[in-house]
mmCIF file of C-alpha atoms in Angstrom:
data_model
loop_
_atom_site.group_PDB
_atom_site.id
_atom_site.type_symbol
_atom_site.label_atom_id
_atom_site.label_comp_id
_atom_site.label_asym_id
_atom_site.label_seq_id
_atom_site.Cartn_x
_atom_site.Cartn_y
_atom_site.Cartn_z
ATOM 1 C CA UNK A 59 104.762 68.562 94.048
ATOM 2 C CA UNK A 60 101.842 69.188 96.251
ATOM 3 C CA UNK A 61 100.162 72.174 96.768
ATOM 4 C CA UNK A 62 97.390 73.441 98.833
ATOM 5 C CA UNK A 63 97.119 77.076 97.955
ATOM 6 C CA UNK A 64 96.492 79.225 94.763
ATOM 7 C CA UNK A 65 99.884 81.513 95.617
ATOM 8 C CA UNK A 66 101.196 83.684 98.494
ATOM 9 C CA UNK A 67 103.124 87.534 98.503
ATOM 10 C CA UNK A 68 106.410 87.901 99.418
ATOM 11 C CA UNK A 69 107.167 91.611 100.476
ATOM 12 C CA UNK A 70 111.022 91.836 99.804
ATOM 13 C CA UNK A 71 112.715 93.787 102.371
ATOM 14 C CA UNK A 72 114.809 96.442 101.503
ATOM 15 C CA UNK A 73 116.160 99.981 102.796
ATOM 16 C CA UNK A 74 115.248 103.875 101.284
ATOM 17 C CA UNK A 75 116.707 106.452 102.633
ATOM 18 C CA UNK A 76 117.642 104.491 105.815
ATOM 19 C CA UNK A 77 113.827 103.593 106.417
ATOM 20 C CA UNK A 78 112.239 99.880 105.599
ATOM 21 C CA UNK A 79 110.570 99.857 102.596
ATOM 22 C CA UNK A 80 108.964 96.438 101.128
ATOM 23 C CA UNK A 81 108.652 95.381 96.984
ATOM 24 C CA UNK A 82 106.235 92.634 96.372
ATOM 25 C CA UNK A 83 106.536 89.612 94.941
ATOM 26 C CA UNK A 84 103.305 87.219 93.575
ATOM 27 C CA UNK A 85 104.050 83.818 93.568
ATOM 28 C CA UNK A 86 101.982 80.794 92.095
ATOM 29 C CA UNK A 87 100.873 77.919 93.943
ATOM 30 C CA UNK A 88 102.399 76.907 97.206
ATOM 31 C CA UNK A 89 102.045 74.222 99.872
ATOM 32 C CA UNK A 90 101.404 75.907 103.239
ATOM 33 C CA UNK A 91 101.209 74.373 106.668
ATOM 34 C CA UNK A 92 100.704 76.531 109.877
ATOM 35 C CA UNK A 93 102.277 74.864 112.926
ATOM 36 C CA UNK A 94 101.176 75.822 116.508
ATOM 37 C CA UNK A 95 103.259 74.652 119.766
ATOM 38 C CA UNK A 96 104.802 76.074 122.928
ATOM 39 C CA UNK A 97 108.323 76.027 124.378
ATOM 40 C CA UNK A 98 109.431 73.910 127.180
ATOM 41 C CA UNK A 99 109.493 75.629 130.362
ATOM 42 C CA UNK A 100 107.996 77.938 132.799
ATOM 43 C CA UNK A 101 106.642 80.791 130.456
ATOM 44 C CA UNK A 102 105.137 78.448 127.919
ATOM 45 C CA UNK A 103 105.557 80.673 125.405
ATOM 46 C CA UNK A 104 104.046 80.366 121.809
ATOM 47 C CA UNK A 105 105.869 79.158 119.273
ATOM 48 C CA UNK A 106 103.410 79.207 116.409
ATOM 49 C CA UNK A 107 105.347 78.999 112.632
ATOM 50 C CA UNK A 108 104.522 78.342 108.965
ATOM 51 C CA UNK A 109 106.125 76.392 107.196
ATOM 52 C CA UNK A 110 106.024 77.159 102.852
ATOM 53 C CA UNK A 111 106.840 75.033 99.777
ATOM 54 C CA UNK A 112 107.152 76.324 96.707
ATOM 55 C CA UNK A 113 107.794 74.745 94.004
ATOM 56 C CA UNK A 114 111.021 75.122 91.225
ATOM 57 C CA UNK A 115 108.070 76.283 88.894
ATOM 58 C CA UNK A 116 106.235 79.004 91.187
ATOM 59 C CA UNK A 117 109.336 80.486 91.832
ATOM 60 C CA UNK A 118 109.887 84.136 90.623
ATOM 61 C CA UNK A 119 112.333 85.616 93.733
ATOM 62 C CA UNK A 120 114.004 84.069 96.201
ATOM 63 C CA UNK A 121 113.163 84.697 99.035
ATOM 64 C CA UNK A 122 115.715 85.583 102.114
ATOM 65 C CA UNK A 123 115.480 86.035 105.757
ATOM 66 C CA UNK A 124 113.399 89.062 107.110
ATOM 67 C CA UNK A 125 111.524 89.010 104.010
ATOM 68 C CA UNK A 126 106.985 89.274 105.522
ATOM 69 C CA UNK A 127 104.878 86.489 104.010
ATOM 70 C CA UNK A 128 101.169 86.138 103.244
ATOM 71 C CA UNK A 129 98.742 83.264 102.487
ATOM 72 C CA UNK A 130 97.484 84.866 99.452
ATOM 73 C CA UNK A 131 98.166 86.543 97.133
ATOM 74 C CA UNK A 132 97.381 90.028 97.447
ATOM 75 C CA UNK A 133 97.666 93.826 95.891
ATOM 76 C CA UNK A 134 98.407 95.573 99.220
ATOM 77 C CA UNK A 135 102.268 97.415 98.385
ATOM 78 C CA UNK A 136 102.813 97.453 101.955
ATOM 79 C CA UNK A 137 102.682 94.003 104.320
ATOM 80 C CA UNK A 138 99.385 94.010 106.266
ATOM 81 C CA UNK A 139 99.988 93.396 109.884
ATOM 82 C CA UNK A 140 98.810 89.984 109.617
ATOM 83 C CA UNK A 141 101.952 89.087 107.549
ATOM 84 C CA UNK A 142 105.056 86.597 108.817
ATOM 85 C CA UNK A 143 108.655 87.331 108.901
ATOM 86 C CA UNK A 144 110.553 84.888 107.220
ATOM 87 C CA UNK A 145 112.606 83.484 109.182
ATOM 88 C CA UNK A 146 114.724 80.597 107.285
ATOM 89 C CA UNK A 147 115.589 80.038 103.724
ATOM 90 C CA UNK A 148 115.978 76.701 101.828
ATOM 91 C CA UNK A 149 116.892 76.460 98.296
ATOM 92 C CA UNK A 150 116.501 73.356 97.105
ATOM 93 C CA UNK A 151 116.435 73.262 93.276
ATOM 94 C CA UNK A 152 118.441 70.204 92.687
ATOM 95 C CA UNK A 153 118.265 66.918 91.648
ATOM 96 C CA UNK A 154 114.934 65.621 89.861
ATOM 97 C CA UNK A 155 112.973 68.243 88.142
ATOM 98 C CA UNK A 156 109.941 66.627 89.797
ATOM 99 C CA UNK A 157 110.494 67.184 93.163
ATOM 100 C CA UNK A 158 113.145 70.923 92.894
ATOM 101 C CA UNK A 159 111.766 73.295 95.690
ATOM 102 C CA UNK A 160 112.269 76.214 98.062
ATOM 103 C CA UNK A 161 111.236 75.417 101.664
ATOM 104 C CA UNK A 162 110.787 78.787 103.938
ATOM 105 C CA UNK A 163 109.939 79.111 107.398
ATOM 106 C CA UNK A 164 108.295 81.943 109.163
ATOM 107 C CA UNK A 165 106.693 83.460 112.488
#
């Protein structure tokens, strides 16, 4: 597969002691493509999103929804404020070995 980055960090999203707390995840190299648009309608709001590849072989967790996301990877424990919020999940490791993949999507 194609890939146009070196990795990205997942920050898994989990609860301690009823407060967020995040465990991070490095993954190896990625295909990343930033999208940026606006609704239909009177606000024009943004609707900017990301959408991720990784490959069968750069995957060591799977991702879920609410799960932050960063370009990079990086040794912060906590997400930076600059991370995305994942906020769809595709696993698609069937089929040839060649082209097996998990497609996210974030904001």
């Amino acid at each position: 597969m194609f890939t146009n980055r070196e990795g990205c960090t997942i920050y898994e999203k989990t609860v301690v002691d009823r407060a967020p707390a995040y465990i991070r995840h490095a993954i190896g190299p990625i295909y990343w493509e930033p999208s940026i648009g606006e609704t239909d309608g009177k606000d024009r709001t943004e609707q900017n999103s990301i959408f991720v590849s990784i490959p069968a072989a750069s995957v060591t967790y799977l991702p879920k929804t609410d799960d932050r996301i960063v370009s990079e990877i990086i040794s912060d424990e906590i997400p930076p404020p600059t991370a995305h919020t994942i906020i769809n999940v595709k696993d698609l490791r069937y089929g040839s070995k060649k082209v097996q993949h998990i497609e996210l999507t974030a904001r």
